[in-house]
PDB file of C-alpha atoms in Angstrom:
ATOM      1  CA  MET A   1     -35.876  90.638 -25.905  1.00 90.00           C
ATOM      2  CA  GLU A   2     -37.031  92.016 -23.530  1.00 92.00           C
ATOM      3  CA  PHE A   3     -34.591  92.520 -20.251  1.00 92.00           C
ATOM      4  CA  LYS A   4     -36.819  93.145 -15.967  1.00 95.00           C
ATOM      5  CA  VAL A   5     -33.838  95.054 -13.900  1.00 95.00           C
ATOM      6  CA  GLU A   6     -33.992  93.570 -10.734  1.00 93.00           C
ATOM      7  CA  SER A   7     -32.243  94.506  -6.800  1.00 89.00           C
ATOM      8  CA  ASP A   8     -29.342  91.815  -7.721  1.00 91.00           C
ATOM      9  CA  ARG A   9     -29.681  91.296 -11.188  1.00 94.00           C
ATOM     10  CA  VAL A  10     -31.544  91.460 -14.774  1.00 95.00           C
ATOM     11  CA  ARG A  11     -33.608  88.910 -15.820  1.00 95.00           C
ATOM     12  CA  SER A  12     -35.210  87.560 -19.342  1.00 95.00           C
ATOM     13  CA  ASP A  13     -37.909  85.207 -20.703  1.00 94.00           C
ATOM     14  CA  LEU A  14     -36.070  84.096 -23.947  1.00 92.00           C
ATOM     15  CA  ALA A  15     -37.214  81.187 -26.085  1.00 92.00           C
ATOM     16  CA  PHE A  16     -35.388  78.731 -24.800  1.00 93.00           C
ATOM     17  CA  GLY A  17     -35.681  79.607 -21.492  1.00 94.00           C
ATOM     18  CA  LYS A  18     -35.324  82.014 -18.821  1.00 94.00           C
ATOM     19  CA  LEU A  19     -31.885  84.135 -18.191  1.00 94.00           C
ATOM     20  CA  ALA A  20     -30.541  85.695 -15.330  1.00 95.00           C
ATOM     21  CA  ILE A  21     -27.772  87.924 -15.688  1.00 96.00           C
ATOM     22  CA  SER A  22     -26.060  89.019 -12.256  1.00 95.00           C
ATOM     23  CA  PRO A  23     -22.214  90.427 -11.507  1.00 92.00           C
ATOM     24  CA  SER A  24     -22.794  87.473  -8.522  1.00 90.00           C
ATOM     25  CA  GLU A  25     -22.282  83.707  -8.991  1.00 91.00           C
ATOM     26  CA  LYS A  26     -25.602  83.437  -6.685  1.00 92.00           C
ATOM     27  CA  SER A  27     -27.850  85.222  -8.348  1.00 92.00           C
ATOM     28  CA  GLY A  28     -27.144  84.426 -12.268  1.00 94.00           C
ATOM     29  CA  TYR A  29     -24.663  83.537 -15.030  1.00 95.00           C
ATOM     30  CA  ARG A  30     -22.332  86.415 -15.345  1.00 94.00           C
ATOM     31  CA  PRO A  31     -21.717  89.505 -17.965  1.00 94.00           C
ATOM     32  CA  TYR A  32     -18.025  87.976 -18.875  1.00 94.00           C
ATOM     33  CA  GLU A  33     -19.321  84.622 -18.507  1.00 94.00           C
ATOM     34  CA  LEU A  34     -22.145  85.846 -21.255  1.00 95.00           C
ATOM     35  CA  PHE A  35     -19.969  87.148 -23.440  1.00 95.00           C
ATOM     36  CA  VAL A  36     -17.207  84.150 -23.728  1.00 95.00           C
ATOM     37  CA  SER A  37     -19.836  81.467 -24.055  1.00 96.00           C
ATOM     38  CA  SER A  38     -21.739  83.408 -27.060  1.00 96.00           C
ATOM     39  CA  LEU A  39     -18.029  83.824 -28.649  1.00 96.00           C
ATOM     40  CA  ALA A  40     -17.519  79.862 -27.382  1.00 96.00           C
ATOM     41  CA  GLY A  41     -21.137  78.644 -28.847  1.00 96.00           C
ATOM     42  CA  CYS A  42     -20.883  80.624 -32.256  1.00 96.00           C
ATOM     43  CA  SER A  43     -17.014  79.552 -32.825  1.00 97.00           C
ATOM     44  CA  GLY A  44     -18.104  75.859 -31.905  1.00 96.00           C
ATOM     45  CA  SER A  45     -20.851  75.466 -34.127  1.00 96.00           C
ATOM     46  CA  LEU A  46     -19.399  76.898 -36.715  1.00 97.00           C
ATOM     47  CA  LEU A  47     -16.523  74.746 -36.274  1.00 97.00           C
ATOM     48  CA  GLN A  48     -18.532  71.200 -36.397  1.00 96.00           C
ATOM     49  CA  THR A  49     -19.949  72.193 -38.916  1.00 96.00           C
ATOM     50  CA  ILE A  50     -16.640  72.817 -41.352  1.00 96.00           C
ATOM     51  CA  LEU A  51     -15.930  69.898 -39.490  1.00 95.00           C
ATOM     52  CA  GLN A  52     -19.022  67.689 -41.844  1.00 95.00           C
ATOM     53  CA  LYS A  53     -18.730  69.569 -44.493  1.00 95.00           C
ATOM     54  CA  LYS A  54     -14.977  68.158 -44.716  1.00 92.00           C
ATOM     55  CA  ARG A  55     -15.330  64.520 -43.811  1.00 93.00           C
ATOM     56  CA  GLN A  56     -13.782  64.822 -40.773  1.00 90.00           C
ATOM     57  CA  PRO A  57     -15.147  62.710 -37.937  1.00 91.00           C
ATOM     58  CA  TYR A  58     -14.733  63.057 -35.130  1.00 92.00           C
ATOM     59  CA  GLN A  59     -16.375  62.392 -31.612  1.00 92.00           C
ATOM     60  CA  ARG A  60     -15.202  65.901 -29.433  1.00 92.00           C
ATOM     61  CA  LEU A  61     -14.795  68.698 -29.795  1.00 95.00           C
ATOM     62  CA  GLU A  62     -13.895  71.095 -26.941  1.00 95.00           C
ATOM     63  CA  ILE A  63     -13.090  74.824 -26.631  1.00 97.00           C
ATOM     64  CA  LYS A  64     -10.653  76.361 -23.559  1.00 97.00           C
ATOM     65  CA  VAL A  65     -10.858  79.719 -23.544  1.00 97.00           C
ATOM     66  CA  SER A  66      -8.510  82.441 -21.664  1.00 96.00           C
ATOM     67  CA  SER A  67      -8.344  85.428 -21.780  1.00 95.00           C
ATOM     68  CA  VAL A  68      -6.614  89.265 -20.722  1.00 96.00           C
ATOM     69  CA  ARG A  69      -8.522  91.307 -18.488  1.00 95.00           C
ATOM     70  CA  ASN A  70      -7.100  95.437 -17.877  1.00 95.00           C
ATOM     71  CA  PRO A  71      -8.458  96.216 -14.108  1.00 95.00           C
ATOM     72  CA  ASP A  72      -7.457 100.034 -14.985  1.00 96.00           C
ATOM     73  CA  TYR A  73     -10.105  99.970 -17.386  1.00 95.00           C
ATOM     74  CA  ALA A  74     -12.624  98.139 -16.337  1.00 93.00           C
ATOM     75  CA  ASN A  75     -11.337  95.020 -16.311  1.00 92.00           C
ATOM     76  CA  ARG A  76     -12.228  95.217 -19.762  1.00 95.00           C
ATOM     77  CA  ILE A  77     -11.523  92.519 -21.953  1.00 96.00           C
ATOM     78  CA  GLU A  78      -8.156  92.660 -24.382  1.00 96.00           C
ATOM     79  CA  GLN A  79      -7.350  89.749 -25.517  1.00 97.00           C
ATOM     80  CA  LEU A  80      -8.610  86.260 -25.593  1.00 97.00           C
ATOM     81  CA  SER A  81      -7.554  82.846 -26.908  1.00 97.00           C
ATOM     82  CA  LEU A  82      -9.982  80.571 -27.969  1.00 98.00           C
ATOM     83  CA  THR A  83      -8.850  76.365 -28.514  1.00 98.00           C
ATOM     84  CA  ALA A  84     -10.377  74.468 -30.081  1.00 97.00           C
ATOM     85  CA  PHE A  85      -9.818  70.413 -29.354  1.00 96.00           C
ATOM     86  CA  VAL A  86     -10.487  68.073 -32.369  1.00 95.00           C
ATOM     87  CA  HIS A  87     -10.830  64.344 -30.820  1.00 94.00           C
ATOM     88  CA  THR A  88     -10.697  62.449 -33.330  1.00 91.00           C
ATOM     89  CA  LYS A  89      -9.018  59.159 -34.943  1.00 88.00           C
ATOM     90  CA  GLU A  90      -8.758  60.379 -37.905  1.00 86.00           C
ATOM     91  CA  ALA A  91      -5.480  62.596 -38.094  1.00 87.00           C
ATOM     92  CA  PHE A  92      -5.308  66.329 -39.527  1.00 89.00           C
ATOM     93  CA  THR A  93      -2.421  68.300 -41.007  1.00 90.00           C
ATOM     94  CA  GLU A  94      -1.493  71.853 -39.425  1.00 94.00           C
ATOM     95  CA  GLN A  95      -1.953  73.175 -42.605  1.00 95.00           C
ATOM     96  CA  GLN A  96      -5.658  71.961 -42.169  1.00 94.00           C
ATOM     97  CA  ALA A  97      -6.140  72.984 -38.449  1.00 95.00           C
ATOM     98  CA  GLU A  98      -5.121  76.390 -39.770  1.00 97.00           C
ATOM     99  CA  LYS A  99      -7.603  76.665 -42.804  1.00 97.00           C
ATOM    100  CA  MET A 100     -10.459  74.983 -40.695  1.00 96.00           C
ATOM    101  CA  ALA A 101      -9.161  78.235 -37.368  1.00 97.00           C
ATOM    102  CA  ASP A 102      -9.610  80.857 -40.579  1.00 97.00           C
ATOM    103  CA  LEU A 103     -12.922  80.207 -41.754  1.00 97.00           C
ATOM    104  CA  VAL A 104     -14.195  79.888 -38.185  1.00 97.00           C
ATOM    105  CA  VAL A 105     -13.126  83.794 -37.919  1.00 97.00           C
ATOM    106  CA  LYS A 106     -13.916  85.016 -40.634  1.00 97.00           C
ATOM    107  CA  ASN A 107     -17.114  83.680 -41.258  1.00 97.00           C
ATOM    108  CA  CYS A 108     -18.467  82.953 -36.715  1.00 96.00           C
ATOM    109  CA  GLY A 109     -20.462  86.319 -36.561  1.00 95.00           C
ATOM    110  CA  MET A 110     -19.940  86.721 -33.084  1.00 95.00           C
ATOM    111  CA  ILE A 111     -16.174  87.273 -33.373  1.00 96.00           C
ATOM    112  CA  GLN A 112     -16.598  89.249 -35.852  1.00 96.00           C
ATOM    113  CA  SER A 113     -18.013  91.772 -33.831  1.00 96.00           C
ATOM    114  CA  ILE A 114     -15.601  92.334 -31.320  1.00 96.00           C
ATOM    115  CA  MET A 115     -12.290  92.267 -34.096  1.00 94.00           C
ATOM    116  CA  GLN A 116     -12.005  95.630 -34.079  1.00 94.00           C
ATOM    117  CA  SER A 117     -11.736  96.295 -30.288  1.00 95.00           C
ATOM    118  CA  ILE A 118      -9.980  92.967 -28.643  1.00 96.00           C
ATOM    119  CA  GLU A 119      -7.110  90.855 -29.615  1.00 96.00           C
ATOM    120  CA  VAL A 120      -9.224  87.237 -30.922  1.00 97.00           C
ATOM    121  CA  LYS A 121      -6.876  84.503 -31.295  1.00 97.00           C
ATOM    122  CA  PHE A 122      -8.361  81.421 -32.405  1.00 97.00           C
ATOM    123  CA  VAL A 123      -6.920  77.852 -32.812  1.00 97.00           C
ATOM    124  CA  VAL A 124      -7.985  74.496 -33.700  1.00 97.00           C
ATOM    125  CA  ARG A 125      -5.125  71.126 -32.635  1.00 95.00           C
ATOM    126  CA  MET A 126      -6.029  67.623 -32.800  1.00 90.00           C
ATOM    127  CA  ALA A 127      -6.236  66.066 -29.234  1.00 86.00           C
ATOM    128  CA  CYS A 128      -5.420  61.769 -29.484  1.00 71.00           C
ATOM    129  CA  LEU A 129      -8.544  59.856 -28.298  1.00 65.00           C
ATOM    130  CA  ASP A 130      -8.421  58.315 -24.854  1.00 57.00           C
ATOM    131  CA  SER A 131      -8.894  54.653 -25.847  1.00 47.00           C
ATOM    132  CA  ASP A 132     -10.336  53.594 -22.001  1.00 43.00           C
ATOM    133  CA  ARG A 133     -13.287  56.480 -22.300  1.00 45.00           C
ATOM    134  CA  TYR A 134     -14.644  55.464 -25.691  1.00 39.00           C
TER     135      TYR A 134
END
């Protein structure tokens, strides 16, 4: 990968398209947004694969992320909590959810890359489907 540093952003032309990175939301994606997005993307794709292999039907997956940052140390990220909501009509147990979450953490390269420096919590929750929306 190659990146070009400009006055207000860093740019790259990647396989999928152009990427602009900037501390200003008006000039590109913020580094924090890209960092969290990579974790959500990796873990979400992996959870989707796990659900398919377990033949657990679902209609939608959503991941919500919260973080704790330390303003005294360059606003570094100290904790990340990722909660995956599996919208399904077929229930699964809390034990099954914990096993899926453990598999995601164990096999997600992005999460494994940061485990030594950031406390990461990944949880799978079943979400009831709203029959009016489907």
